[in-house]
Amino acid sequence: MKIIDILQTKFNNEFLQKDIISLNEEWSLYSVIKINASIFLGWLENDDLLIVNVDGVFLYDIRNKDFIMEDYESDFKKNLSTNNLHYSLKDRNEIIDVFGLRGGGGNLLTVDNKWNLEIVNIYNGYRIPKLTNYRTRQSWFFKLQDISYEGYLYCGFSKTQNYFVLFGDQGVNIFKKTNIE
């Protein structure tokens, strides 16, 4: 079943009044990471991204859009806190808040209370990411790149809140504020 078929069967819902788009005036798609079976993610202080999947532990350099570390041998559990909320990255002497299948939820609200992220379950496991501007009350439903609307989806803003991520079991979509370099 396609998303549009589901949306058309749901009468009087907000999805019928909004288009599923890939960007808005202040955010744009920045990068797509094709990595399967992510278990959790976490943002480092400099906005680099920790990705842990069934294959290993990876560090993604946000500015260069490239992996700077790939560790296929690491047992991620030894660096994950017992409550699944923090990961100790010893190489950088940094404790990272993590979210995903193991971990908590991502940061869903910017510090200035302007932007809010959420994943909306529209029908029987079909989920659409939603970005809302609290000041204007306008919302956008994002078109995903190389990620399915089925299955799990997680999202969260980076530490600087210049980026946010949407990820599921087929990959990662990173969005960036359009007014930063």
PDB file of C-alpha atoms in Angstrom:
ATOM      1  CA  MET A   1       0.000   0.000   0.000  1.00  0.00           C
ATOM      2  CA  LYS A   2       1.387   3.417  -0.902  1.00  0.00           C
ATOM      3  CA  ILE A   3       1.325   6.446   1.397  1.00  0.00           C
ATOM      4  CA  ILE A   4      -0.988   8.382  -0.918  1.00  0.00           C
ATOM      5  CA  ASP A   5      -3.507   5.497  -0.841  1.00  0.00           C
ATOM      6  CA  ILE A   6      -3.493   5.565   2.953  1.00  0.00           C
ATOM      7  CA  LEU A   7      -3.878   9.330   3.072  1.00  0.00           C
ATOM      8  CA  GLN A   8      -6.848   9.236   0.716  1.00  0.00           C
ATOM      9  CA  THR A   9      -8.660   6.694   2.905  1.00  0.00           C
ATOM     10  CA  LYS A  10      -8.339   8.876   6.005  1.00  0.00           C
ATOM     11  CA  PHE A  11     -11.123  11.415   5.813  1.00  0.00           C
ATOM     12  CA  ASN A  12     -10.836  14.797   7.519  1.00  0.00           C
ATOM     13  CA  ASN A  13      -7.261  14.422   8.654  1.00  0.00           C
ATOM     14  CA  GLU A  14      -4.457  16.956   8.497  1.00  0.00           C
ATOM     15  CA  PHE A  15      -2.495  14.952   5.911  1.00  0.00           C
ATOM     16  CA  LEU A  16      -5.099  15.614   3.234  1.00  0.00           C
ATOM     17  CA  GLN A  17      -4.556  19.348   3.607  1.00  0.00           C
ATOM     18  CA  LYS A  18      -0.779  19.253   3.398  1.00  0.00           C
ATOM     19  CA  ASP A  19       1.673  18.104   0.782  1.00  0.00           C
ATOM     20  CA  ILE A  20       4.470  15.681   1.580  1.00  0.00           C
ATOM     21  CA  ILE A  21       7.500  17.754   0.681  1.00  0.00           C
ATOM     22  CA  SER A  22      11.243  17.398   0.813  1.00  0.00           C
ATOM     23  CA  LEU A  23      12.098  20.810   2.286  1.00  0.00           C
ATOM     24  CA  ASN A  24      10.732  24.124   3.548  1.00  0.00           C
ATOM     25  CA  GLU A  25      12.027  27.690   3.599  1.00  0.00           C
ATOM     26  CA  GLU A  26      14.446  27.234   6.509  1.00  0.00           C
ATOM     27  CA  TRP A  27      15.540  23.582   6.211  1.00  0.00           C
ATOM     28  CA  SER A  28      16.871  21.497   3.332  1.00  0.00           C
ATOM     29  CA  LEU A  29      18.034  17.942   2.776  1.00  0.00           C
ATOM     30  CA  TYR A  30      21.763  17.920   3.454  1.00  0.00           C
ATOM     31  CA  SER A  31      22.960  14.342   3.273  1.00  0.00           C
ATOM     32  CA  VAL A  32      21.719  10.785   2.856  1.00  0.00           C
ATOM     33  CA  ILE A  33      23.593   7.918   4.495  1.00  0.00           C
ATOM     34  CA  LYS A  34      22.746   4.496   3.142  1.00  0.00           C
ATOM     35  CA  ILE A  35      23.390   2.316   6.168  1.00  0.00           C
ATOM     36  CA  ASN A  36      21.112  -0.540   7.141  1.00  0.00           C
ATOM     37  CA  ALA A  37      19.866  -1.736  10.506  1.00  0.00           C
ATOM     38  CA  SER A  38      20.853   1.215  12.698  1.00  0.00           C
ATOM     39  CA  ILE A  39      20.461   0.409  16.374  1.00  0.00           C
ATOM     40  CA  PHE A  40      21.041   3.925  17.698  1.00  0.00           C
ATOM     41  CA  LEU A  41      22.508   7.318  16.811  1.00  0.00           C
ATOM     42  CA  GLY A  42      23.991  10.154  18.797  1.00  0.00           C
ATOM     43  CA  TRP A  43      25.174  13.697  18.112  1.00  0.00           C
ATOM     44  CA  LEU A  44      28.685  14.707  19.163  1.00  0.00           C
ATOM     45  CA  GLU A  45      29.404  18.229  20.440  1.00  0.00           C
ATOM     46  CA  ASN A  46      30.666  19.329  16.994  1.00  0.00           C
ATOM     47  CA  ASP A  47      27.557  17.869  15.266  1.00  0.00           C
ATOM     48  CA  ASP A  48      29.376  14.805  13.957  1.00  0.00           C
ATOM     49  CA  LEU A  49      27.150  11.754  14.130  1.00  0.00           C
ATOM     50  CA  LEU A  50      27.737   8.465  15.931  1.00  0.00           C
ATOM     51  CA  ILE A  51      25.944   5.603  14.167  1.00  0.00           C
ATOM     52  CA  VAL A  52      25.795   2.107  15.612  1.00  0.00           C
ATOM     53  CA  ASN A  53      24.274  -0.646  13.520  1.00  0.00           C
ATOM     54  CA  VAL A  54      24.497  -4.430  13.377  1.00  0.00           C
ATOM     55  CA  ASP A  55      27.788  -4.189  11.459  1.00  0.00           C
ATOM     56  CA  GLY A  56      29.714  -1.889  13.795  1.00  0.00           C
ATOM     57  CA  VAL A  57      30.328   1.605  15.131  1.00  0.00           C
ATOM     58  CA  PHE A  58      30.742   4.558  12.753  1.00  0.00           C
ATOM     59  CA  LEU A  59      31.528   8.264  13.057  1.00  0.00           C
ATOM     60  CA  TYR A  60      30.163  10.499  10.327  1.00  0.00           C
ATOM     61  CA  ASP A  61      31.850  13.871   9.718  1.00  0.00           C
ATOM     62  CA  ILE A  62      28.914  16.204   9.165  1.00  0.00           C
ATOM     63  CA  ARG A  63      30.869  18.941   7.362  1.00  0.00           C
ATOM     64  CA  ASN A  64      32.705  16.667   4.922  1.00  0.00           C
ATOM     65  CA  LYS A  65      29.800  14.222   4.523  1.00  0.00           C
ATOM     66  CA  ASP A  66      32.063  11.244   5.013  1.00  0.00           C
ATOM     67  CA  PHE A  67      32.826   8.526   7.552  1.00  0.00           C
ATOM     68  CA  ILE A  68      35.908   9.287   9.635  1.00  0.00           C
ATOM     69  CA  MET A  69      35.777   6.081  11.652  1.00  0.00           C
ATOM     70  CA  GLU A  70      34.518   2.586  10.854  1.00  0.00           C
ATOM     71  CA  ASP A  71      34.908  -0.092  13.508  1.00  0.00           C
ATOM     72  CA  TYR A  72      33.508  -3.459  12.494  1.00  0.00           C
ATOM     73  CA  GLU A  73      35.049  -5.319  15.434  1.00  0.00           C
ATOM     74  CA  SER A  74      33.784  -3.256  18.360  1.00  0.00           C
ATOM     75  CA  ASP A  75      31.264  -4.607  20.844  1.00  0.00           C
ATOM     76  CA  PHE A  76      29.155  -1.475  21.241  1.00  0.00           C
ATOM     77  CA  LYS A  77      27.477  -2.815  24.411  1.00  0.00           C
ATOM     78  CA  LYS A  78      30.628  -2.327  26.501  1.00  0.00           C
ATOM     79  CA  ASN A  79      30.493   1.453  25.860  1.00  0.00           C
ATOM     80  CA  LEU A  80      26.710   1.787  26.202  1.00  0.00           C
ATOM     81  CA  SER A  81      25.329   2.767  29.609  1.00  0.00           C
ATOM     82  CA  THR A  82      23.145   0.235  31.427  1.00  0.00           C
ATOM     83  CA  ASN A  83      20.065   2.401  30.792  1.00  0.00           C
ATOM     84  CA  ASN A  84      20.845   2.582  27.003  1.00  0.00           C
ATOM     85  CA  LEU A  85      20.882   6.406  27.027  1.00  0.00           C
ATOM     86  CA  HIS A  86      24.611   7.236  26.829  1.00  0.00           C
ATOM     87  CA  TYR A  87      27.535   5.982  24.808  1.00  0.00           C
ATOM     88  CA  SER A  88      31.127   6.530  25.891  1.00  0.00           C
ATOM     89  CA  LEU A  89      33.324   7.428  22.925  1.00  0.00           C
ATOM     90  CA  LYS A  90      36.727   6.966  24.499  1.00  0.00           C
ATOM     91  CA  ASP A  91      38.708   8.154  21.436  1.00  0.00           C
ATOM     92  CA  ARG A  92      37.180  11.612  21.850  1.00  0.00           C
ATOM     93  CA  ASN A  93      36.676  11.504  25.604  1.00  0.00           C
ATOM     94  CA  GLU A  94      32.991  12.256  25.071  1.00  0.00           C
ATOM     95  CA  ILE A  95      29.766  10.882  26.537  1.00  0.00           C
ATOM     96  CA  ILE A  96      27.077  10.933  23.835  1.00  0.00           C
ATOM     97  CA  ASP A  97      23.314  10.927  24.399  1.00  0.00           C
ATOM     98  CA  VAL A  98      21.895   8.255  22.087  1.00  0.00           C
ATOM     99  CA  PHE A  99      18.470   7.509  20.665  1.00  0.00           C
ATOM    100  CA  GLY A 100      16.920   4.784  18.591  1.00  0.00           C
ATOM    101  CA  LEU A 101      15.991   1.147  19.090  1.00  0.00           C
ATOM    102  CA  ARG A 102      18.408   1.076  22.000  1.00  0.00           C
ATOM    103  CA  GLY A 103      18.476   4.459  23.605  1.00  0.00           C
ATOM    104  CA  GLY A 104      16.084   7.253  24.319  1.00  0.00           C
ATOM    105  CA  GLY A 105      14.292   9.647  22.060  1.00  0.00           C
ATOM    106  CA  GLY A 106      16.112  12.346  20.155  1.00  0.00           C
ATOM    107  CA  ASN A 107      15.986  16.046  20.973  1.00  0.00           C
ATOM    108  CA  LEU A 108      12.635  17.002  19.441  1.00  0.00           C
ATOM    109  CA  LEU A 109      12.406  20.702  20.333  1.00  0.00           C
ATOM    110  CA  THR A 110      14.889  23.499  19.674  1.00  0.00           C
ATOM    111  CA  VAL A 111      16.068  25.624  22.603  1.00  0.00           C
ATOM    112  CA  ASP A 112      14.296  28.707  21.217  1.00  0.00           C
ATOM    113  CA  ASN A 113      11.031  26.697  21.094  1.00  0.00           C
ATOM    114  CA  LYS A 114      10.685  27.487  17.403  1.00  0.00           C
ATOM    115  CA  TRP A 115      10.985  24.038  15.808  1.00  0.00           C
ATOM    116  CA  ASN A 116       9.471  20.718  16.838  1.00  0.00           C
ATOM    117  CA  LEU A 117      10.024  17.293  15.273  1.00  0.00           C
ATOM    118  CA  GLU A 118       7.760  14.300  15.610  1.00  0.00           C
ATOM    119  CA  ILE A 119       7.008  11.026  13.897  1.00  0.00           C
ATOM    120  CA  VAL A 120       3.298  10.638  13.190  1.00  0.00           C
ATOM    121  CA  ASN A 121       1.865   7.138  12.869  1.00  0.00           C
ATOM    122  CA  ILE A 122      -0.702   7.556  10.111  1.00  0.00           C
ATOM    123  CA  TYR A 123      -1.814   3.972   9.661  1.00  0.00           C
ATOM    124  CA  ASN A 124      -0.774   0.531  10.808  1.00  0.00           C
ATOM    125  CA  GLY A 125       2.989   1.068  10.940  1.00  0.00           C
ATOM    126  CA  TYR A 126       3.229   3.819   8.303  1.00  0.00           C
ATOM    127  CA  ARG A 127       4.970   6.843   9.796  1.00  0.00           C
ATOM    128  CA  ILE A 128       5.595  10.318   8.448  1.00  0.00           C
ATOM    129  CA  PRO A 129       8.086  12.783   9.970  1.00  0.00           C
ATOM    130  CA  LYS A 130       6.555  16.151  10.799  1.00  0.00           C
ATOM    131  CA  LEU A 131       8.358  19.455  11.377  1.00  0.00           C
ATOM    132  CA  THR A 132       6.344  22.225  13.023  1.00  0.00           C
ATOM    133  CA  ASN A 133       7.214  25.901  13.419  1.00  0.00           C
ATOM    134  CA  TYR A 134       5.665  26.745  16.796  1.00  0.00           C
ATOM    135  CA  ARG A 135       5.650  30.461  16.063  1.00  0.00           C
ATOM    136  CA  THR A 136       3.630  30.244  12.843  1.00  0.00           C
ATOM    137  CA  ARG A 137       1.928  26.886  13.630  1.00  0.00           C
ATOM    138  CA  GLN A 138       2.807  25.722  10.121  1.00  0.00           C
ATOM    139  CA  SER A 139       3.804  22.069   9.610  1.00  0.00           C
ATOM    140  CA  TRP A 140       5.633  20.116   6.931  1.00  0.00           C
ATOM    141  CA  PHE A 141       5.567  16.381   6.277  1.00  0.00           C
ATOM    142  CA  PHE A 142       8.913  15.289   4.874  1.00  0.00           C
ATOM    143  CA  LYS A 143       9.566  13.171   1.841  1.00  0.00           C
ATOM    144  CA  LEU A 144      12.113  10.566   2.857  1.00  0.00           C
ATOM    145  CA  GLN A 145      15.120   9.712   0.703  1.00  0.00           C
ATOM    146  CA  ASP A 146      16.055   6.010   0.611  1.00  0.00           C
ATOM    147  CA  ILE A 147      14.133   5.318   3.819  1.00  0.00           C
ATOM    148  CA  SER A 148      10.768   3.618   4.047  1.00  0.00           C
ATOM    149  CA  TYR A 149       7.707   5.075   5.736  1.00  0.00           C
ATOM    150  CA  GLU A 150       7.152   1.598   7.176  1.00  0.00           C
ATOM    151  CA  GLY A 151       8.885   0.279  10.252  1.00  0.00           C
ATOM    152  CA  TYR A 152      10.624   2.317  12.878  1.00  0.00           C
ATOM    153  CA  LEU A 153      11.640   5.965  12.440  1.00  0.00           C
ATOM    154  CA  TYR A 154      13.509   8.162  14.891  1.00  0.00           C
ATOM    155  CA  CYS A 155      14.437  11.824  14.736  1.00  0.00           C
ATOM    156  CA  GLY A 156      16.355  14.467  16.653  1.00  0.00           C
ATOM    157  CA  PHE A 157      18.077  17.838  16.455  1.00  0.00           C
ATOM    158  CA  SER A 158      21.862  18.107  16.723  1.00  0.00           C
ATOM    159  CA  LYS A 159      23.649  19.744  19.667  1.00  0.00           C
ATOM    160  CA  THR A 160      23.922  23.085  17.825  1.00  0.00           C
ATOM    161  CA  GLN A 161      20.425  22.587  16.397  1.00  0.00           C
ATOM    162  CA  ASN A 162      21.707  23.465  12.930  1.00  0.00           C
ATOM    163  CA  TYR A 163      20.883  19.916  11.781  1.00  0.00           C
ATOM    164  CA  PHE A 164      18.301  17.267  12.396  1.00  0.00           C
ATOM    165  CA  VAL A 165      18.225  13.622  11.478  1.00  0.00           C
ATOM    166  CA  LEU A 166      15.517  11.171  10.434  1.00  0.00           C
ATOM    167  CA  PHE A 167      16.544   7.526  10.507  1.00  0.00           C
ATOM    168  CA  GLY A 168      15.042   4.113  10.115  1.00  0.00           C
ATOM    169  CA  ASP A 169      16.233   0.632   9.378  1.00  0.00           C
ATOM    170  CA  GLN A 170      17.348   1.506   5.817  1.00  0.00           C
ATOM    171  CA  GLY A 171      19.338   4.675   6.328  1.00  0.00           C
ATOM    172  CA  VAL A 172      19.694   8.204   7.585  1.00  0.00           C
ATOM    173  CA  ASN A 173      18.439  11.528   6.190  1.00  0.00           C
ATOM    174  CA  ILE A 174      20.189  14.629   7.530  1.00  0.00           C
ATOM    175  CA  PHE A 175      18.603  18.071   7.151  1.00  0.00           C
ATOM    176  CA  LYS A 176      20.378  21.391   7.640  1.00  0.00           C
ATOM    177  CA  LYS A 177      19.285  24.957   8.328  1.00  0.00           C
ATOM    178  CA  THR A 178      19.581  26.861   5.077  1.00  0.00           C
ATOM    179  CA  ASN A 179      20.986  30.036   6.652  1.00  0.00           C
ATOM    180  CA  ILE A 180      24.241  28.488   7.964  1.00  0.00           C
ATOM    181  CA  GLU A 181      27.431  27.700   6.091  1.00  0.00           C
TER     182      GLU A 181
END
